[in-house]
Each structure stands twice: as structure tokens, then as C-alpha cells.
Short mmCIF file of C-alpha atoms and ligand atoms in Angstrom, two decimals:
data_model
loop_
_atom_site.label_atom_id
_atom_site.label_comp_id
_atom_site.label_asym_id
_atom_site.label_seq_id
_atom_site.Cartn_x
_atom_site.Cartn_y
_atom_site.Cartn_z
CA UNK A 1219 14.81 -17.74 -9.11
CA UNK A 1220 14.63 -21.42 -7.28
CA UNK A 1221 11.74 -21.74 -6.23
CA UNK A 1222 8.97 -24.18 -4.79
CA UNK A 1223 9.05 -27.40 -3.79
CA UNK A 1224 12.57 -28.64 -3.51
CA UNK A 1225 11.61 -32.31 -3.14
CA UNK A 1226 15.42 -33.26 -3.32
CA UNK A 1227 14.61 -36.77 -1.63
CA UNK A 1228 11.69 -37.31 -3.46
CA UNK A 1229 13.75 -36.78 -6.45
CA UNK A 1230 16.30 -39.37 -5.92
CA UNK A 1231 13.35 -41.82 -5.27
CA UNK A 1232 11.48 -41.20 -8.69
CA UNK A 1233 13.83 -39.95 -10.95
CA UNK A 1234 15.45 -42.59 -13.41
CA UNK A 1235 18.93 -42.35 -13.36
CA UNK A 1236 20.76 -40.15 -15.88
CA UNK A 1237 23.52 -42.03 -18.69
CA UNK A 1238 26.53 -39.70 -18.87
CA UNK A 1239 24.61 -39.30 -22.34
CA UNK A 1240 21.58 -37.13 -21.11
CA UNK A 1241 23.61 -34.86 -19.66
CA UNK A 1242 24.61 -31.79 -21.18
CA UNK A 1243 27.98 -30.50 -21.96
CA UNK A 1244 28.85 -27.66 -19.65
CA UNK A 1245 30.78 -24.96 -20.48
CA UNK A 1246 31.80 -25.09 -15.99
CA UNK A 1247 33.33 -27.31 -14.02
CA UNK A 1248 30.70 -28.82 -11.22
CA UNK A 1249 32.14 -26.43 -8.45
CA UNK A 1250 33.19 -23.54 -10.32
CA UNK A 1251 30.05 -20.94 -9.39
CA UNK A 1252 31.93 -17.95 -11.09
CA UNK A 1253 32.09 -19.75 -13.98
CA UNK A 1254 28.92 -20.74 -13.71
CA UNK A 1255 27.63 -16.92 -12.94
CA UNK A 1256 29.69 -15.21 -15.91
CA UNK A 1257 27.82 -17.76 -18.28
CA UNK A 1258 24.27 -17.19 -17.15
CA UNK A 1259 25.16 -13.50 -17.93
CA UNK A 1260 23.42 -12.79 -21.46
CA UNK A 1261 22.69 -16.69 -21.64
CA UNK A 1262 20.43 -17.37 -24.56
CA UNK A 1263 17.80 -18.81 -22.66
CA UNK A 1264 17.05 -15.54 -21.02
CA UNK A 1265 16.89 -13.63 -23.95
CA UNK A 1266 13.64 -13.27 -25.99
CA UNK A 1267 14.67 -13.40 -29.12
CA UNK A 1268 15.61 -16.97 -28.31
CA UNK A 1269 11.65 -17.79 -27.50
CA UNK A 1270 10.33 -15.86 -30.90
CA UNK A 1271 9.03 -19.55 -32.59
CA UNK A 1272 7.52 -20.30 -28.96
CA UNK A 1273 5.40 -17.18 -28.37
CA UNK A 1274 3.90 -17.24 -31.96
CA UNK A 1275 2.09 -20.20 -30.33
CA UNK A 1276 -1.02 -19.90 -27.91
CA UNK A 1277 -0.15 -19.82 -24.73
CA UNK A 1278 -1.74 -23.05 -23.37
CA UNK A 1279 0.67 -24.47 -26.37
CA UNK A 1280 3.72 -23.04 -24.43
CA UNK A 1281 4.36 -26.63 -23.36
CA UNK A 1282 7.20 -28.74 -23.94
CA UNK A 1283 10.07 -30.95 -22.72
CA UNK A 1284 12.92 -28.11 -22.25
CA UNK A 1285 15.34 -27.39 -25.02
CA UNK A 1286 19.01 -28.18 -24.22
CA UNK A 1287 19.81 -24.16 -23.73
CA UNK A 1288 17.47 -24.41 -21.32
CA UNK A 1289 18.51 -27.13 -19.61
CA UNK A 1290 22.25 -25.78 -19.55
CA UNK A 1291 20.56 -22.54 -17.76
CA UNK A 1292 19.19 -24.45 -15.30
CA UNK A 1293 22.38 -26.45 -14.44
CA UNK A 1294 24.51 -23.17 -14.40
CA UNK A 1295 22.21 -22.08 -12.06
CA UNK A 1296 22.61 -25.15 -9.60
CA UNK A 1297 26.35 -24.81 -10.13
CA UNK A 1298 26.31 -21.23 -9.42
CA UNK A 1299 24.01 -21.91 -6.23
CA UNK A 1300 25.65 -24.98 -5.18
CA UNK A 1301 23.03 -27.05 -5.48
CA UNK A 1302 24.28 -31.00 -7.04
CA UNK A 1303 21.40 -31.52 -9.10
CA UNK A 1304 22.06 -31.52 -12.87
CA UNK A 1305 19.18 -31.30 -14.64
CA UNK A 1306 18.17 -33.05 -17.88
CA UNK A 1307 15.64 -32.58 -20.73
CA UNK A 1308 12.18 -34.51 -19.66
CA UNK A 1309 10.46 -37.52 -21.82
CA UNK A 1310 6.98 -36.07 -21.20
CA UNK A 1311 4.39 -38.66 -20.96
CA UNK A 1312 1.08 -38.14 -22.32
CA UNK A 1313 -0.75 -38.67 -19.24
CA UNK A 1314 1.44 -35.55 -17.61
CA UNK A 1315 0.86 -33.75 -20.69
CA UNK A 1316 -2.97 -33.66 -20.64
CA UNK A 1317 -2.97 -32.70 -16.71
CA UNK A 1318 -0.80 -29.82 -17.14
CA UNK A 1319 -3.06 -28.87 -19.98
CA UNK A 1320 -6.12 -29.76 -17.86
CA UNK A 1321 -4.64 -27.77 -15.05
CA UNK A 1322 -4.40 -24.81 -17.19
CA UNK A 1323 -8.00 -24.96 -18.57
CA UNK A 1324 -9.83 -25.32 -15.59
CA UNK A 1325 -7.92 -21.61 -14.25
CA UNK A 1326 -10.64 -18.52 -14.79
CA UNK A 1327 -9.94 -17.33 -18.30
CA UNK A 1328 -9.53 -13.96 -16.93
CA UNK A 1329 -6.50 -15.27 -14.84
CA UNK A 1330 -4.31 -17.30 -17.63
CA UNK A 1331 -5.19 -13.95 -19.61
CA UNK A 1332 -2.91 -12.00 -17.71
CA UNK A 1333 -0.02 -14.62 -19.28
CA UNK A 1334 -0.47 -14.56 -22.91
CA UNK A 1335 2.10 -11.25 -23.07
CA UNK A 1336 4.34 -12.25 -19.81
CA UNK A 1337 4.91 -16.41 -20.01
CA UNK A 1338 7.20 -17.84 -22.76
CA UNK A 1339 6.05 -21.20 -21.88
CA UNK A 1340 6.27 -23.90 -19.15
CA UNK A 1341 8.79 -26.36 -19.80
CA UNK A 1342 9.92 -29.95 -18.34
CA UNK A 1343 12.98 -31.49 -16.71
CA UNK A 1344 14.18 -34.02 -14.75
CA UNK A 1345 16.46 -33.67 -12.05
CA UNK A 1346 16.01 -29.80 -11.35
CA UNK A 1347 16.24 -29.77 -7.50
CA UNK A 1348 12.84 -28.63 -7.31
CA UNK A 1349 9.41 -28.57 -8.41
CA UNK A 1350 9.18 -25.30 -9.33
CA UNK A 1351 11.45 -22.66 -11.25
CA UNK A 1352 11.05 -19.03 -12.66
CA UNK A 1353 12.85 -17.15 -14.22
CA UNK A 1354 13.07 -13.90 -16.24
CA UNK A 1355 13.46 -13.32 -20.10
CA UNK A 1356 15.45 -10.08 -20.94
CA UNK A 1357 14.41 -7.80 -23.88
CA UNK A 1358 17.15 -6.45 -26.13
CA UNK A 1359 17.62 -3.37 -23.69
CA UNK A 1360 18.24 -5.57 -21.12
CA UNK A 1361 15.00 -5.14 -19.34
CA UNK A 1362 12.90 -7.85 -17.51
CA UNK A 1363 9.88 -8.52 -19.75
CA UNK A 1364 9.07 -12.46 -19.66
CA UNK A 1365 9.19 -15.51 -18.03
CA UNK A 1366 9.98 -19.04 -18.36
CA UNK A 1367 8.54 -21.47 -15.88
CA UNK A 1368 10.47 -24.99 -15.49
CA UNK A 1369 8.60 -28.27 -13.77
CA UNK A 1370 10.39 -31.44 -12.60
CA UNK A 1371 8.62 -33.99 -14.45
CA UNK A 1372 10.02 -36.93 -12.45
CA UNK A 1373 8.60 -35.01 -9.41
CA UNK A 1374 5.36 -34.20 -10.28
CA UNK A 1375 4.54 -38.10 -11.47
CA UNK A 1376 3.62 -39.23 -8.28
CA UNK A 1377 2.05 -36.24 -6.32
CA UNK A 1378 -1.72 -35.61 -5.21
CA UNK A 1379 -2.93 -32.00 -4.01
CA UNK A 1380 -2.96 -32.57 0.01
CA UNK A 1381 0.14 -35.00 0.33
CA UNK A 1382 2.34 -32.49 -1.60
CA UNK A 1383 0.85 -29.24 0.24
CA UNK A 1384 1.52 -31.60 3.52
CA UNK A 1385 4.55 -32.69 2.81
CA UNK A 1386 5.72 -29.10 2.05
CA UNK A 1387 4.12 -27.60 5.09
CA UNK A 1388 6.25 -29.67 7.50
CA UNK A 1389 9.33 -29.07 5.95
CA UNK A 1390 10.41 -26.16 8.08
CA UNK A 1391 9.51 -28.68 11.09
CA UNK A 1392 11.81 -31.48 12.51
CA UNK A 1393 9.82 -34.56 13.62
CA UNK A 1394 8.68 -34.38 17.01
CA UNK A 1395 6.64 -36.72 19.08
CA UNK A 1396 3.13 -35.71 19.16
CA UNK A 1397 3.27 -32.76 16.87
CA UNK A 1398 1.41 -33.17 13.13
CA UNK A 1399 0.99 -30.43 10.77
CA UNK A 1400 -1.90 -31.48 8.14
CA UNK A 1401 -2.63 -28.81 4.84
CA UNK A 1402 -5.70 -29.70 2.99
CA UNK A 1403 -5.63 -27.86 -0.52
CA UNK A 1404 -8.15 -29.77 -2.28
CA UNK A 1405 -11.57 -31.96 -1.03
CA UNK A 1406 -11.11 -35.48 -1.18
CA UNK A 1407 -12.86 -35.98 -4.67
CA UNK A 1408 -10.46 -33.39 -6.21
CA UNK A 1409 -7.47 -34.27 -4.49
CA UNK A 1410 -5.40 -35.46 -7.33
CA UNK A 1411 -2.22 -35.10 -9.40
CA UNK A 1412 -4.14 -32.20 -11.86
CA UNK A 1413 -4.74 -30.15 -8.82
CA UNK A 1414 -1.45 -30.38 -7.51
CA UNK A 1415 0.30 -29.19 -10.61
CA UNK A 1416 -2.62 -26.38 -10.42
CA UNK A 1417 -1.30 -24.95 -7.38
CA UNK A 1418 2.41 -25.48 -7.71
CA UNK A 1419 1.98 -23.77 -11.84
CA UNK A 1420 -0.51 -21.09 -9.83
CA UNK A 1421 2.59 -20.39 -7.76
CA UNK A 1422 5.06 -19.84 -10.60
CA UNK A 1423 2.48 -17.76 -12.25
CA UNK A 1424 2.48 -15.25 -9.19
CA UNK A 1425 6.16 -15.18 -9.98
CA UNK A 1426 6.03 -14.49 -13.51
CA UNK A 1427 3.22 -11.88 -13.19
CA UNK A 1428 5.88 -9.80 -11.03
CA UNK A 1429 7.81 -9.47 -13.79
CA UNK A 1430 8.09 -5.92 -14.76
CA UNK A 1431 5.26 -4.94 -12.50
CA UNK A 1432 7.24 -3.06 -9.58
CA UNK A 1433 5.26 -5.55 -7.25
CA UNK A 1434 8.58 -6.21 -5.38
CA UNK A 1435 12.63 -5.84 -6.09
CA UNK A 1436 13.69 -7.93 -8.84
CA UNK A 1437 14.62 -11.28 -7.56
CA UNK A 1438 18.49 -10.91 -9.59
CA UNK A 1439 19.42 -8.49 -7.57
CA UNK A 1440 20.50 -8.25 -3.53
CA UNK A 1441 19.07 -6.33 -1.34
CA UNK A 1442 21.93 -3.54 -1.18
CA UNK A 1443 21.16 -3.49 -4.84
CA UNK A 1444 17.71 -1.94 -4.93
CA UNK A 1445 17.09 1.70 -5.76
CA UNK A 1446 15.50 3.31 -3.13
CA UNK A 1447 13.73 5.75 -5.61
CA UNK A 1448 11.87 2.89 -6.70
CA UNK A 1449 8.57 2.08 -5.57
CA UNK A 1450 6.84 -1.44 -4.73
CA UNK A 1451 3.46 -1.19 -3.84
CA UNK A 1452 2.90 -4.56 -2.66
CA UNK A 1453 6.35 -5.32 -0.87
CA UNK A 1454 5.97 -2.10 1.19
CA UNK A 1455 2.74 -3.83 2.51
CA UNK A 1456 4.99 -6.51 4.51
CA UNK A 1457 8.48 -5.67 3.55
CA UNK A 1458 11.31 -3.10 4.23
CA UNK A 1459 14.87 -3.05 3.01
CA UNK A 1460 18.00 -3.44 5.21
CA UNK A 1461 20.82 -1.80 2.55
CA UNK A 1462 23.16 -1.70 4.95
CA UNK A 1463 23.07 -5.35 6.07
CA UNK A 1464 21.92 -6.99 2.56
CA UNK A 1465 19.14 -8.33 3.80
CA UNK A 1466 14.66 -7.86 3.79
CA UNK A 1467 13.55 -7.19 6.78
CA UNK A 1468 9.69 -8.08 7.37
CA UNK A 1469 7.27 -5.84 9.08
CA UNK A 1470 6.31 -8.41 11.55
CA UNK A 1471 9.95 -9.62 12.78
CA UNK A 1472 9.40 -7.85 16.46
CA UNK A 1473 6.46 -10.08 16.76
CA UNK A 1474 7.40 -13.06 14.87
CA UNK A 1475 10.47 -14.37 16.35
CA UNK A 1476 10.43 -17.92 13.80
CA UNK A 1477 10.48 -16.31 10.81
CA UNK A 1478 14.01 -16.25 11.03
CA UNK A 1479 14.28 -20.01 11.68
CA UNK A 1480 11.43 -20.75 8.63
CA UNK A 1481 13.56 -22.86 6.08
CA UNK A 1482 11.78 -24.79 3.63
CA UNK A 1483 13.13 -27.82 2.15
CA UNK A 1484 16.73 -28.03 2.93
CA UNK A 1485 16.03 -28.90 6.44
CA UNK A 1486 14.03 -28.08 9.42
CA UNK A 1487 15.48 -25.41 11.20
CA UNK A 1488 12.25 -25.22 14.06
CA UNK A 1489 11.12 -28.02 16.05
CA UNK A 1490 8.20 -30.02 16.25
CA UNK A 1491 6.81 -27.39 19.38
CA UNK A 1492 7.65 -24.27 17.55
CA UNK A 1493 4.73 -25.22 14.82
CA UNK A 1494 1.85 -23.59 17.18
CA UNK A 1495 4.17 -20.57 18.44
CA UNK A 1496 4.61 -19.89 14.57
CA UNK A 1497 1.46 -19.93 13.68
CA UNK A 1498 0.30 -17.76 16.22
CA UNK A 1499 2.42 -15.28 14.65
CA UNK A 1500 1.33 -15.81 11.46
CA UNK A 1501 -2.17 -15.04 12.08
CA UNK A 1502 -0.41 -11.32 13.53
CA UNK A 1503 0.98 -10.56 9.92
CA UNK A 1504 -0.44 -10.29 6.56
CA UNK A 1505 1.26 -13.45 5.06
CA UNK A 1506 -1.07 -15.37 3.52
CA UNK A 1507 0.87 -18.91 3.94
CA UNK A 1508 4.15 -19.67 6.67
CA UNK A 1509 6.21 -19.81 3.26
CA UNK A 1510 4.54 -16.29 2.13
CA UNK A 1511 6.84 -15.04 5.00
CA UNK A 1512 10.37 -16.57 3.92
CA UNK A 1513 10.75 -13.68 0.84
CA UNK A 1514 9.14 -11.10 -0.85
CA UNK A 1515 9.21 -13.22 -3.91
CA UNK A 1516 7.23 -15.80 -2.24
CA UNK A 1517 5.41 -13.72 -0.60
CA UNK A 1518 3.70 -12.35 -3.77
CA UNK A 1519 3.48 -15.52 -5.52
CA UNK A 1520 2.18 -17.62 -2.63
CA UNK A 1521 -0.71 -13.87 -1.92
CA UNK A 1522 -1.46 -14.53 -5.79
CA UNK A 1523 -1.90 -18.45 -5.60
CA UNK A 1524 -3.86 -18.35 -2.72
CA UNK A 1525 -6.05 -15.58 -3.94
CA UNK A 1526 -6.39 -17.42 -7.06
CA UNK A 1527 -7.38 -20.65 -5.46
CA UNK A 1528 -9.23 -19.77 -2.57
CA UNK A 1529 -11.17 -16.48 -3.73
CA UNK A 1530 -11.65 -16.72 -7.31
CA UNK A 1531 -11.81 -21.15 -7.28
CA UNK A 1532 -13.58 -21.49 -4.28
CA UNK A 1533 -11.17 -24.22 -3.54
CA UNK A 1534 -9.91 -25.34 0.28
CA UNK A 1535 -6.92 -24.02 1.81
CA UNK A 1536 -6.42 -24.17 5.69
CA UNK A 1537 -3.19 -25.85 7.46
CA UNK A 1538 -4.46 -27.95 10.64
CA UNK A 1539 -2.04 -28.72 13.91
CA UNK A 1540 -2.71 -31.46 16.06
CA UNK A 1541 -1.36 -32.59 19.52
CA UNK A 1542 -1.34 -36.22 20.33
CA UNK A 1543 -4.41 -36.80 17.81
CA UNK A 1544 -6.28 -33.93 18.78
CA UNK A 1545 -6.49 -30.51 16.44
CA UNK A 1546 -5.33 -27.72 18.40
CA UNK A 1547 -4.91 -24.87 15.78
CA UNK A 1548 -6.53 -24.18 12.46
CA UNK A 1549 -4.92 -21.53 10.23
CA UNK A 1550 -7.02 -20.60 7.27
CA UNK A 1551 -6.21 -18.44 4.22
CA UNK A 1552 -6.65 -14.82 5.39
CA UNK A 1553 -8.74 -13.22 2.56
CA UNK A 1554 -11.88 -11.60 3.62
CA UNK A 1555 -9.99 -11.14 7.02
CA UNK A 1556 -8.82 -7.67 8.32
CA UNK A 1557 -5.23 -8.57 8.38
CA UNK A 1558 -5.05 -9.42 3.88
CA UNK A 1559 -7.69 -6.57 3.59
CA UNK A 1560 -4.96 -4.35 2.08
CA UNK A 1561 -3.08 -6.73 -0.07
CA UNK A 1562 -6.53 -8.54 -1.31
CA UNK A 1563 -7.24 -4.69 -2.73
CA UNK A 1564 -4.10 -4.92 -4.72
CA UNK A 1565 -4.52 -8.54 -6.12
CA UNK A 1566 -8.52 -7.67 -6.80
CA UNK A 1567 -6.52 -4.53 -8.90
CA UNK A 1568 -4.29 -6.34 -10.69
CA UNK A 1569 -5.91 -9.34 -11.74
CA UNK A 1570 -8.54 -7.52 -12.84
CA UNK A 1571 -9.26 -7.60 -17.05
CA UNK A 1572 -7.35 -4.29 -18.66
CA UNK A 1573 -10.20 -2.75 -19.95
ZN1 ZN B 1297 8.57 -19.01 -5.43
#
């Protein structure tokens, strides 16, 4: 699932130009989506057998530059999806590695403990075509049992938490005179790269936590392929499957006309003047953020990240919309509010250490 933070422009500005020998030889031509899809099926990077050596390490040590096999898989995924970026393994500088380790060490112990079994590791590339990526890893029976996270080292290099969150939350809206949207996820003293990485990582960990847990339909199937007999309790709180149209619908769509036009990263579809009505609609849903309203998997990943960050780690999270310099609306995390009570109860059960 190519997810979070498509910082394509930032990547172009900051990523060093790859020389030909850095780029892997791919088994498919640049535009051959069909070949890429075929090559991704049963690819070694998604086979748990490939990860045995890594899995022998403690989870917090499973941080490394991406292997050639993993780089190839991500490149194939970009070809299959028509993304122009061609990733390469990143040199992981000591400062960035220290920030990633510190971001993990700072998580509540019970939260990090959820990932010892499920996470095969956090790997770094440059030229990902995003900041974060999580994918299934399958066992010999073809069941998704674990996941890997890939982060773009070049994109993370210069991030700070609030600037990154503000940039991300603005991407659905075209710039317009008078309107500004500011996201705040850290206090000024903690507004640094480590905490940008921590929030990005929490979102990806949310995707990993969903693996094998029947939280929402798997992201490697399309809506029309979803088995009607399988129950997805978290998904059911906000979504339905429209098999005929091969789409997921939110239960709030009738009162949330801006949702269909909410597209992050790839070019804004909403106008700046839509900020106020979009966030007014969002307050009548159980989505913890606007990004959560874009897809079932991201609803859960955003809910998990926001819950851990705000409730368990007592950090700030709010979006402020200003018009002509004056704050006109504030959207806060919904934990403790009736609108998110059902989701909160499910999250509390999920993150409770098993006894
Ligand atoms: Zn995501």
C-alpha cells in the first residue's frame, strides 16, 4: 500500500540524482504495468522466508538500508501504479538512524511490543515516491502474517513535525487568497525531525497492526473481491462495500460532499474555500483526520497514530483554519468526544497488552 506523504516535489528537490549503476536492473520495462504486476506476485520481498535473518534480531534493531530485493519490489510497485520514481537503497546516515531509533524508543513500551511479531523491519530507500510505505509479507500458505515499512531517507532528512503535518494537510486544497491551514502536532520545543519521523512511523505501524486482524478489508484486494462473510468491525463503523461499483463508501457520504474530492499529495481537487465546509462536515463523522476519510486502511492507520500520539503520549494535534489572518475554525483530535467513542473503545482493546 503506497500510503502516506507523497512528497514527490520535495523528493525531487532534495534527493541526490541517481547514477545509472545505483539503479537496479528491473525485470520489466518502465511502462509495462502488466509485467510489473506479474513480477510482484510471489516476489521474494513479500515472502516471510526472506526475512528470517532480520526476524532473529530484536524488533528495534530491524532498521536498515533496503535490500536489493526490496528495492526491486518497490520499483515494480511504482511501475504497476504508474508512479515515475525509481527507488534505490539509501545510505542511512548516523544522525537519521539515531532519530529513528529515538523515535521508537520514545513510544510507549506496550505499543512497541505489539510489533515484535508483526514487523519485519523499517527499511530506507531514496526515490520512494512518498515518505512511507507498508506492505504485506506472506507465509508459505499465502496468508499475510507480517509487514515491512519503507521510509524515504532523502525526504525525511530535512523534516520537522509541524511543517510536515502542515504541508500534508494542505495538499487536498488549492492555495487561495485569504485562507490558511496550519497543523500542529508538537509543541515548539519538540518540533523536530525525530518527532516528524515518529508520527510518520506511527501511521505506518497502524497499517502493520491491521495485518491478519480483520480490522478492514486487505489492501491487496479490490472492493468487489471482498468476501461478504468476513466481518471487519472497525471498518464497519465508518464504511460499506459497494461491490457493484467496486468502491468503498463512507457511511457519512450523504452529508460529506467534499470527501469524494479529498485527494492528498497528487494535486489538490478542492478549493481553499472548501476548507471550512470540509472540516465542518468532518466534525459530523467518526474520522480523526481528513486523511482518515480517504480510504479504510488510512482510516485505521490515522486512528491508531492519532490515538497513540494524543491519548497515550499526550501530544498536541490540531488543525487551525485562518481567514484573512484570523482563526475561524479549529479541528481537534476526537478522542473523548462522542463521535469517536466506538472507535476509541476498539483501539483501547487492540492496544491492550494480551494477558
Ligand atoms: Zn497510510
